[in-house]
PDB file of C-alpha atoms in Angstrom:
ATOM      1  CA  THR A   1      -0.073   0.379  -0.227  1.00 38.00           C
ATOM      2  CA  PRO A   2       1.144   3.622  -0.437  1.00 42.00           C
ATOM      3  CA  ASN A   3       1.724   4.063   3.306  1.00 45.00           C
ATOM      4  CA  ALA A   4       4.079   1.439   3.401  1.00 74.00           C
ATOM      5  CA  LEU A   5       6.258   3.192   1.210  1.00 90.00           C
ATOM      6  CA  PRO A   6       9.877   4.268   3.509  1.00 92.00           C
ATOM      7  CA  THR A   7      10.141   8.293   3.350  1.00 92.00           C
ATOM      8  CA  GLN A   8      13.281   8.504   4.455  1.00 94.00           C
ATOM      9  CA  ASP A   9      15.151  10.554   1.829  1.00 96.00           C
ATOM     10  CA  MET A  10      12.790  10.001  -1.179  1.00 96.00           C
ATOM     11  CA  ALA A  11      13.124  12.059  -4.512  1.00 96.00           C
ATOM     12  CA  PHE A  12       9.823  11.575  -5.843  1.00 96.00           C
ATOM     13  CA  TRP A  13       6.632   9.604  -5.276  1.00 97.00           C
ATOM     14  CA  TYR A  14       3.629   9.086  -8.307  1.00 97.00           C
ATOM     15  CA  ASP A  15       0.897   6.901  -6.927  1.00 97.00           C
ATOM     16  CA  GLY A  16      -1.643   5.349  -9.610  1.00 96.00           C
ATOM     17  CA  ALA A  17      -4.149   5.586  -7.421  1.00 96.00           C
ATOM     18  CA  ASP A  18      -4.097   9.010  -6.175  1.00 96.00           C
ATOM     19  CA  LEU A  19      -3.203  11.023  -9.406  1.00 96.00           C
ATOM     20  CA  ASP A  20      -3.851  14.557  -7.423  1.00 95.00           C
ATOM     21  CA  GLY A  21      -1.450  13.702  -4.462  1.00 93.00           C
ATOM     22  CA  ASP A  22      -3.939  14.275  -2.187  1.00 93.00           C
ATOM     23  CA  GLY A  23      -3.919  11.254   0.022  1.00 92.00           C
ATOM     24  CA  THR A  24      -6.886  10.077  -1.137  1.00 94.00           C
ATOM     25  CA  VAL A  25      -7.617   7.128  -3.481  1.00 94.00           C
ATOM     26  CA  ASP A  26      -9.164   8.225  -6.714  1.00 93.00           C
ATOM     27  CA  ALA A  27     -12.007   7.032  -8.517  1.00 89.00           C
ATOM     28  CA  MET A  28     -10.440   5.180 -10.870  1.00 89.00           C
ATOM     29  CA  ASP A  29     -12.690   5.543 -13.502  1.00 88.00           C
ATOM     30  CA  GLY A  30     -11.424   5.648 -17.073  1.00 91.00           C
ATOM     31  CA  ARG A  31     -10.872   9.635 -16.896  1.00 92.00           C
ATOM     32  CA  PRO A  32      -7.773  10.759 -18.718  1.00 93.00           C
ATOM     33  CA  VAL A  33      -4.482  11.925 -17.362  1.00 94.00           C
ATOM     34  CA  ASP A  34      -2.133  14.918 -18.213  1.00 93.00           C
ATOM     35  CA  THR A  35      -0.259  15.637 -15.093  1.00 95.00           C
ATOM     36  CA  TRP A  36       0.648  13.509 -12.429  1.00 97.00           C
ATOM     37  CA  VAL A  37       1.039  15.300  -8.990  1.00 97.00           C
ATOM     38  CA  GLU A  38       4.304  13.705  -7.262  1.00 96.00           C
ATOM     39  CA  LYS A  39       3.542  13.455  -3.426  1.00 95.00           C
ATOM     40  CA  SER A  40       7.048  13.249  -1.603  1.00 93.00           C
ATOM     41  CA  GLY A  41       6.913  17.142  -1.521  1.00 89.00           C
ATOM     42  CA  ASN A  42       9.804  17.532  -3.730  1.00 88.00           C
ATOM     43  CA  ALA A  43       7.425  19.112  -6.636  1.00 77.00           C
ATOM     44  CA  ASN A  44       8.363  17.144  -9.692  1.00 89.00           C
ATOM     45  CA  ASP A  45       5.165  17.026 -10.636  1.00 95.00           C
ATOM     46  CA  ALA A  46       4.929  14.606 -14.305  1.00 96.00           C
ATOM     47  CA  ARG A  47       3.161  16.206 -17.578  1.00 95.00           C
ATOM     48  CA  LEU A  48       2.094  14.182 -20.569  1.00 94.00           C
ATOM     49  CA  GLY A  49       1.810  15.773 -24.044  1.00 81.00           C
ATOM     50  CA  GLY A  50      -0.465  14.947 -26.820  1.00 79.00           C
ATOM     51  CA  GLY A  51      -3.010  13.110 -24.512  1.00 81.00           C
ATOM     52  CA  GLY A  52      -3.939   9.179 -24.559  1.00 88.00           C
ATOM     53  CA  ALA A  53      -3.098   8.079 -20.925  1.00 94.00           C
ATOM     54  CA  VAL A  54      -6.254   7.016 -18.979  1.00 94.00           C
ATOM     55  CA  GLN A  55      -6.976   6.173 -15.110  1.00 95.00           C
ATOM     56  CA  ASP A  56      -7.849   2.667 -14.657  1.00 92.00           C
ATOM     57  CA  ALA A  57      -8.453   0.240 -11.724  1.00 92.00           C
ATOM     58  CA  ASP A  58      -4.378  -0.522 -11.727  1.00 93.00           C
ATOM     59  CA  GLY A  59      -3.162   2.968 -12.555  1.00 97.00           C
ATOM     60  CA  VAL A  60      -2.119   4.499 -15.667  1.00 96.00           C
ATOM     61  CA  ARG A  61      -2.338   2.635 -18.750  1.00 96.00           C
ATOM     62  CA  MET A  62      -0.277   4.142 -21.269  1.00 92.00           C
ATOM     63  CA  SER A  63      -1.309   1.928 -24.127  1.00 80.00           C
ATOM     64  CA  GLU A  64      -3.637   4.788 -25.962  1.00 78.00           C
ATOM     65  CA  THR A  65      -0.611   7.039 -26.191  1.00 75.00           C
ATOM     66  CA  GLN A  66       2.761   7.629 -27.855  1.00 72.00           C
ATOM     67  CA  GLY A  67       3.790   9.581 -25.715  1.00 85.00           C
ATOM     68  CA  ALA A  68       6.119   9.319 -22.285  1.00 94.00           C
ATOM     69  CA  PHE A  69       5.216  11.803 -18.765  1.00 96.00           C
ATOM     70  CA  ASP A  70       7.872  14.126 -18.416  1.00 95.00           C
ATOM     71  CA  ALA A  71       8.801  14.729 -14.538  1.00 95.00           C
ATOM     72  CA  GLY A  72      11.899  17.394 -15.483  1.00 93.00           C
ATOM     73  CA  ALA A  73      14.887  17.479 -13.944  1.00 92.00           C
ATOM     74  CA  HIS A  74      15.744  17.813 -10.943  1.00 93.00           C
ATOM     75  CA  ALA A  75      19.307  18.351  -8.365  1.00 93.00           C
ATOM     76  CA  THR A  76      17.381  15.523  -5.672  1.00 93.00           C
ATOM     77  CA  VAL A  77      16.666  13.276  -9.115  1.00 94.00           C
ATOM     78  CA  ASN A  78      19.208  13.312 -11.562  1.00 94.00           C
ATOM     79  CA  ASN A  79      21.235  16.989 -11.779  1.00 94.00           C
ATOM     80  CA  SER A  80      23.676  15.485  -9.044  1.00 95.00           C
ATOM     81  CA  ARG A  81      26.105  13.085  -8.016  1.00 97.00           C
ATOM     82  CA  PHE A  82      24.627  10.102  -6.838  1.00 98.00           C
ATOM     83  CA  SER A  83      26.519   7.290  -4.629  1.00 98.00           C
ATOM     84  CA  GLU A  84      23.401   5.905  -3.214  1.00 98.00           C
ATOM     85  CA  LYS A  85      19.989   5.470  -5.674  1.00 98.00           C
ATOM     86  CA  SER A  86      17.013   2.724  -5.354  1.00 98.00           C
ATOM     87  CA  ILE A  87      14.212   3.263  -7.902  1.00 98.00           C
ATOM     88  CA  ALA A  88      10.755   1.369  -7.155  1.00 98.00           C
ATOM     89  CA  VAL A  89       8.285   0.600  -9.959  1.00 98.00           C
ATOM     90  CA  ALA A  90       5.116  -1.514  -9.886  1.00 98.00           C
ATOM     91  CA  PHE A  91       3.214  -1.818 -13.501  1.00 98.00           C
ATOM     92  CA  GLU A  92       1.364  -4.139 -15.486  1.00 98.00           C
ATOM     93  CA  THR A  93       2.671  -5.305 -18.981  1.00 97.00           C
ATOM     94  CA  GLY A  94      -0.020  -5.045 -22.290  1.00 96.00           C
ATOM     95  CA  GLU A  95      -0.859  -7.342 -24.188  1.00 95.00           C
ATOM     96  CA  ASP A  96       1.759  -6.950 -26.739  1.00 96.00           C
ATOM     97  CA  VAL A  97       5.009  -7.171 -25.162  1.00 97.00           C
ATOM     98  CA  SER A  98       7.299  -7.383 -28.474  1.00 96.00           C
ATOM     99  CA  GLY A  99       9.843  -4.662 -29.254  1.00 96.00           C
ATOM    100  CA  PHE A 100      12.169  -2.289 -27.237  1.00 97.00           C
ATOM    101  CA  GLN A 101       9.348  -0.803 -24.291  1.00 97.00           C
ATOM    102  CA  VAL A 102      10.325   1.288 -21.312  1.00 97.00           C
ATOM    103  CA  VAL A 103       8.722   1.507 -18.048  1.00 98.00           C
ATOM    104  CA  PHE A 104      10.995   4.515 -16.917  1.00 98.00           C
ATOM    105  CA  GLU A 105      14.266   6.254 -17.526  1.00 98.00           C
ATOM    106  CA  GLN A 106      16.102   8.605 -16.477  1.00 97.00           C
ATOM    107  CA  GLY A 107      18.709  10.577 -17.796  1.00 96.00           C
ATOM    108  CA  GLY A 108      20.027  10.509 -21.342  1.00 96.00           C
ATOM    109  CA  THR A 109      22.314   8.617 -23.721  1.00 97.00           C
ATOM    110  CA  THR A 110      25.451   9.073 -21.858  1.00 97.00           C
ATOM    111  CA  ARG A 111      24.399   8.416 -18.194  1.00 97.00           C
ATOM    112  CA  GLY A 112      21.339   7.129 -16.372  1.00 97.00           C
ATOM    113  CA  TYR A 113      19.306   3.926 -15.204  1.00 98.00           C
ATOM    114  CA  ASN A 114      16.413   2.527 -17.358  1.00 98.00           C
ATOM    115  CA  LEU A 115      13.824   0.019 -16.745  1.00 98.00           C
ATOM    116  CA  SER A 116      12.632  -1.409 -19.971  1.00 98.00           C
ATOM    117  CA  ILE A 117      11.369  -4.595 -21.555  1.00 98.00           C
ATOM    118  CA  ALA A 118      13.706  -5.480 -24.992  1.00 98.00           C
ATOM    119  CA  GLU A 119      14.267  -8.932 -26.597  1.00 98.00           C
ATOM    120  CA  ASN A 120      16.669 -11.404 -25.272  1.00 98.00           C
ATOM    121  CA  PRO A 121      18.880 -12.048 -28.292  1.00 97.00           C
ATOM    122  CA  ASP A 122      19.901 -15.666 -27.149  1.00 97.00           C
ATOM    123  CA  THR A 123      16.410 -16.829 -26.018  1.00 97.00           C
ATOM    124  CA  GLY A 124      14.175 -14.087 -28.253  1.00 97.00           C
ATOM    125  CA  GLU A 125      11.659 -13.963 -25.268  1.00 98.00           C
ATOM    126  CA  PRO A 126      10.762 -10.629 -24.015  1.00 98.00           C
ATOM    127  CA  THR A 127      12.411  -9.773 -20.960  1.00 98.00           C
ATOM    128  CA  LEU A 128      12.863  -7.209 -18.418  1.00 98.00           C
ATOM    129  CA  TYR A 129      16.152  -4.917 -17.861  1.00 99.00           C
ATOM    130  CA  ALA A 130      17.283  -3.101 -14.631  1.00 98.00           C
ATOM    131  CA  PHE A 131      20.139  -0.751 -15.724  1.00 98.00           C
ATOM    132  CA  VAL A 132      22.942   1.973 -15.139  1.00 98.00           C
ATOM    133  CA  TYR A 133      25.179   3.565 -17.503  1.00 98.00           C
ATOM    134  CA  ASN A 134      27.900   5.697 -18.040  1.00 98.00           C
ATOM    135  CA  ARG A 135      29.685   5.702 -20.520  1.00 97.00           C
ATOM    136  CA  ALA A 136      31.385   9.510 -19.661  1.00 97.00           C
ATOM    137  CA  GLU A 137      33.164   8.348 -16.016  1.00 97.00           C
ATOM    138  CA  TRP A 138      33.134   4.935 -15.508  1.00 98.00           C
ATOM    139  CA  ASP A 139      35.662   2.383 -16.977  1.00 95.00           C
ATOM    140  CA  ASP A 140      34.930   1.081 -20.473  1.00 96.00           C
ATOM    141  CA  ALA A 141      35.316  -2.079 -19.076  1.00 96.00           C
ATOM    142  CA  HIS A 142      32.239  -1.506 -16.363  1.00 97.00           C
ATOM    143  CA  ALA A 143      30.295   0.960 -18.303  1.00 98.00           C
ATOM    144  CA  PHE A 144      26.768  -0.679 -18.916  1.00 98.00           C
ATOM    145  CA  LYS A 145      25.475  -2.346 -16.171  1.00 98.00           C
ATOM    146  CA  PRO A 146      22.144  -4.261 -17.315  1.00 98.00           C
ATOM    147  CA  ILE A 147      20.520  -7.189 -15.237  1.00 98.00           C
ATOM    148  CA  ASP A 148      18.733  -9.814 -17.210  1.00 98.00           C
ATOM    149  CA  MET A 149      15.279 -10.326 -14.756  1.00 98.00           C
ATOM    150  CA  GLY A 150      13.736 -13.120 -17.121  1.00 98.00           C
ATOM    151  CA  PRO A 151      11.216 -13.196 -20.116  1.00 98.00           C
ATOM    152  CA  VAL A 152       7.724 -10.931 -19.088  1.00 98.00           C
ATOM    153  CA  GLU A 153       4.778 -12.028 -20.043  1.00 98.00           C
ATOM    154  CA  ALA A 154       1.642 -10.518 -21.537  1.00 98.00           C
ATOM    155  CA  GLY A 155      -1.353  -8.753 -18.734  1.00 97.00           C
ATOM    156  CA  ARG A 156       1.009  -9.500 -15.665  1.00 98.00           C
ATOM    157  CA  SER A 157       1.775  -7.425 -12.992  1.00 98.00           C
ATOM    158  CA  TYR A 158       5.234  -6.675 -11.539  1.00 98.00           C
ATOM    159  CA  SER A 159       7.508  -4.855  -8.987  1.00 97.00           C
ATOM    160  CA  VAL A 160      10.469  -3.782  -9.488  1.00 98.00           C
ATOM    161  CA  VAL A 161      13.035  -2.527  -7.213  1.00 98.00           C
ATOM    162  CA  MET A 162      16.859  -1.235  -8.000  1.00 98.00           C
ATOM    163  CA  VAL A 163      19.362  -0.625  -5.971  1.00 98.00           C
ATOM    164  CA  HIS A 164      22.525   1.171  -6.330  1.00 98.00           C
ATOM    165  CA  ASP A 165      24.759   1.312  -3.731  1.00 98.00           C
ATOM    166  CA  ALA A 166      28.737   3.001  -5.011  1.00 98.00           C
ATOM    167  CA  THR A 167      29.593   3.030  -0.905  1.00 98.00           C
ATOM    168  CA  ALA A 168      32.045   0.119  -0.426  1.00 98.00           C
ATOM    169  CA  GLU A 169      35.433   1.662   0.070  1.00 97.00           C
ATOM    170  CA  ASP A 170      36.674  -1.065  -2.794  1.00 97.00           C
ATOM    171  CA  LEU A 171      35.355  -0.383  -6.013  1.00 95.00           C
ATOM    172  CA  ALA A 172      34.729  -3.992  -6.497  1.00 96.00           C
ATOM    173  CA  ASP A 173      32.249  -4.258  -3.672  1.00 98.00           C
ATOM    174  CA  ARG A 174      30.131  -1.498  -5.422  1.00 98.00           C
ATOM    175  CA  THR A 175      26.822  -2.782  -6.265  1.00 98.00           C
ATOM    176  CA  PHE A 176      23.916  -2.680  -8.601  1.00 98.00           C
ATOM    177  CA  THR A 177      20.818  -4.769  -7.506  1.00 98.00           C
ATOM    178  CA  ALA A 178      17.412  -5.909  -9.007  1.00 98.00           C
ATOM    179  CA  TYR A 179      14.503  -7.374  -6.567  1.00 98.00           C
ATOM    180  CA  LEU A 180      11.546  -8.725  -8.513  1.00 98.00           C
ATOM    181  CA  ASP A 181       8.362  -8.584  -6.749  1.00 97.00           C
ATOM    182  CA  GLY A 182      10.516  -8.559  -3.542  1.00 95.00           C
ATOM    183  CA  GLU A 183      12.775 -11.208  -4.375  1.00 96.00           C
ATOM    184  CA  PRO A 184      16.962 -10.863  -5.525  1.00 97.00           C
ATOM    185  CA  ALA A 185      16.960 -11.041  -9.396  1.00 98.00           C
ATOM    186  CA  GLY A 186      20.584 -10.255  -9.772  1.00 98.00           C
ATOM    187  CA  GLN A 187      23.552  -8.084  -8.566  1.00 98.00           C
ATOM    188  CA  LEU A 188      26.249  -6.463 -10.649  1.00 98.00           C
ATOM    189  CA  THR A 189      29.657  -5.185  -8.993  1.00 98.00           C
ATOM    190  CA  HIS A 190      32.076  -2.820  -9.748  1.00 98.00           C
ATOM    191  CA  VAL A 191      29.459   0.141 -10.076  1.00 98.00           C
ATOM    192  CA  GLU A 192      30.296   3.487  -9.645  1.00 98.00           C
ATOM    193  CA  MET A 193      29.178   6.770  -8.754  1.00 98.00           C
ATOM    194  CA  GLN A 194      26.636   8.217 -10.558  1.00 98.00           C
ATOM    195  CA  TYR A 195      27.469  11.484 -12.166  1.00 98.00           C
ATOM    196  CA  PRO A 196      24.661  14.212 -12.919  1.00 96.00           C
ATOM    197  CA  HIS A 197      22.392  13.088 -16.129  1.00 95.00           C
ATOM    198  CA  GLY A 198      20.152  16.110 -16.541  1.00 86.00           C
ATOM    199  CA  ALA A 199      17.259  15.712 -19.095  1.00 87.00           C
ATOM    200  CA  SER A 200      13.973  15.019 -18.116  1.00 90.00           C
ATOM    201  CA  VAL A 201      12.915  11.939 -16.094  1.00 94.00           C
ATOM    202  CA  GLY A 202      10.221   9.601 -18.742  1.00 96.00           C
ATOM    203  CA  ILE A 203       7.746   7.777 -17.154  1.00 96.00           C
ATOM    204  CA  GLY A 204       5.751   5.149 -19.776  1.00 96.00           C
ATOM    205  CA  GLY A 205       8.618   5.859 -22.186  1.00 95.00           C
ATOM    206  CA  ILE A 206      11.599   7.902 -23.451  1.00 95.00           C
ATOM    207  CA  GLN A 207      11.719  11.638 -22.907  1.00 92.00           C
ATOM    208  CA  ALA A 208      14.979  12.753 -24.025  1.00 88.00           C
ATOM    209  CA  GLY A 209      17.526  10.121 -24.502  1.00 95.00           C
ATOM    210  CA  THR A 210      18.148   6.703 -22.944  1.00 97.00           C
ATOM    211  CA  VAL A 211      20.202   3.471 -23.623  1.00 98.00           C
ATOM    212  CA  HIS A 212      19.379   0.065 -24.961  1.00 98.00           C
ATOM    213  CA  PRO A 213      20.356  -2.564 -22.342  1.00 98.00           C
ATOM    214  CA  VAL A 214      21.414  -5.205 -24.756  1.00 98.00           C
ATOM    215  CA  ASP A 215      23.350  -3.835 -27.759  1.00 98.00           C
ATOM    216  CA  PHE A 216      23.718  -0.555 -25.424  1.00 98.00           C
ATOM    217  CA  SER A 217      23.177   1.496 -28.304  1.00 98.00           C
ATOM    218  CA  GLY A 218      20.938   5.256 -28.122  1.00 97.00           C
ATOM    219  CA  GLN A 219      17.334   5.086 -27.820  1.00 96.00           C
ATOM    220  CA  ASN A 220      14.490   7.314 -28.435  1.00 93.00           C
ATOM    221  CA  GLY A 221      10.550   6.723 -28.343  1.00 89.00           C
ATOM    222  CA  ALA A 222      10.368   3.295 -27.121  1.00 94.00           C
ATOM    223  CA  PRO A 223       6.505   4.008 -25.755  1.00 94.00           C
ATOM    224  CA  PHE A 224       5.286   1.397 -22.929  1.00 96.00           C
ATOM    225  CA  GLY A 225       1.579  -0.361 -23.666  1.00 95.00           C
ATOM    226  CA  GLY A 226       1.081  -1.383 -20.190  1.00 96.00           C
ATOM    227  CA  THR A 227       0.107   0.122 -17.074  1.00 97.00           C
ATOM    228  CA  VAL A 228       2.282   2.098 -14.320  1.00 97.00           C
ATOM    229  CA  SER A 229       0.918   1.845 -10.848  1.00 97.00           C
ATOM    230  CA  GLU A 230       3.295   3.528  -9.220  1.00 97.00           C
ATOM    231  CA  LEU A 231       6.909   4.682  -9.028  1.00 97.00           C
ATOM    232  CA  ALA A 232       9.141   6.067  -5.977  1.00 97.00           C
ATOM    233  CA  SER A 233      12.819   6.582  -5.712  1.00 97.00           C
ATOM    234  CA  TRP A 234      15.043   7.545  -3.125  1.00 97.00           C
ATOM    235  CA  ASN A 235      18.535   8.932  -2.733  1.00 97.00           C
ATOM    236  CA  ARG A 236      19.601   5.816  -0.628  1.00 98.00           C
ATOM    237  CA  ALA A 237      20.497   2.238  -0.798  1.00 98.00           C
ATOM    238  CA  LEU A 238      17.390   0.610   0.596  1.00 97.00           C
ATOM    239  CA  PRO A 239      17.986  -2.269   3.073  1.00 95.00           C
ATOM    240  CA  GLU A 240      16.202  -5.610   2.418  1.00 91.00           C
ATOM    241  CA  ASP A 241      14.076  -5.288   4.872  1.00 90.00           C
ATOM    242  CA  GLU A 242      12.602  -2.367   3.416  1.00 93.00           C
ATOM    243  CA  ILE A 243      12.363  -3.496  -0.199  1.00 91.00           C
ATOM    244  CA  GLY A 244       9.190  -5.525   0.508  1.00 77.00           C
ATOM    245  CA  ALA A 245       7.171  -2.573   1.880  1.00 69.00           C
ATOM    246  CA  SER A 246       8.408  -0.777  -1.855  1.00 67.00           C
ATOM    247  CA  SER A 247       7.309  -4.072  -4.054  1.00 68.00           C
TER     248      SER A 247
END
């Protein structure tokens, strides 16, 4: 439930059941959505140009739009250096999970984070990826850190938490970890501090560019054809005892 989310060091919080951020559950009756109010108090409201998103019983359904919500760029989110960051996303896939679909992204084609669906080149299956990257300051051998969380199915709900923890003294012990539905789904090491990655945050698609988790190419567009139920971020590495509350 929304009240269970940790609030310490929260950078943003978008609740698909409370679009105006007033603390009460909306009617969830299929109304059009063009503004999604941010609930952490940082005033990073997200806006959708062109329309097409609607609020249904599961959150904000993006299947009728080719755009993405623009949550801007902010010092508390991406315009600073971060040695710790956690991002939680609850969503439901649409009827079609083929192609490249971005559920969430922040940054651009040089540095950033994203959560996406892409074809696994080994299996050919639509696959869920958690991804952090930095092709500028990070060592070339460790510039791209995608975690394959396994195949996705159409019309299914998922909860993902991505945790970046670059606080260890030894670089080899600095990590990027993904949790799927409250369970560990993969961890990568040698993940340095993230540097400022300004450009608008995109919800349900790409706003100002991102990087593909398989071939590491720069990307635009990539609309998500499902529903985003909740999205939150913290400027700290959530411990495992708080992962369940965020899933």
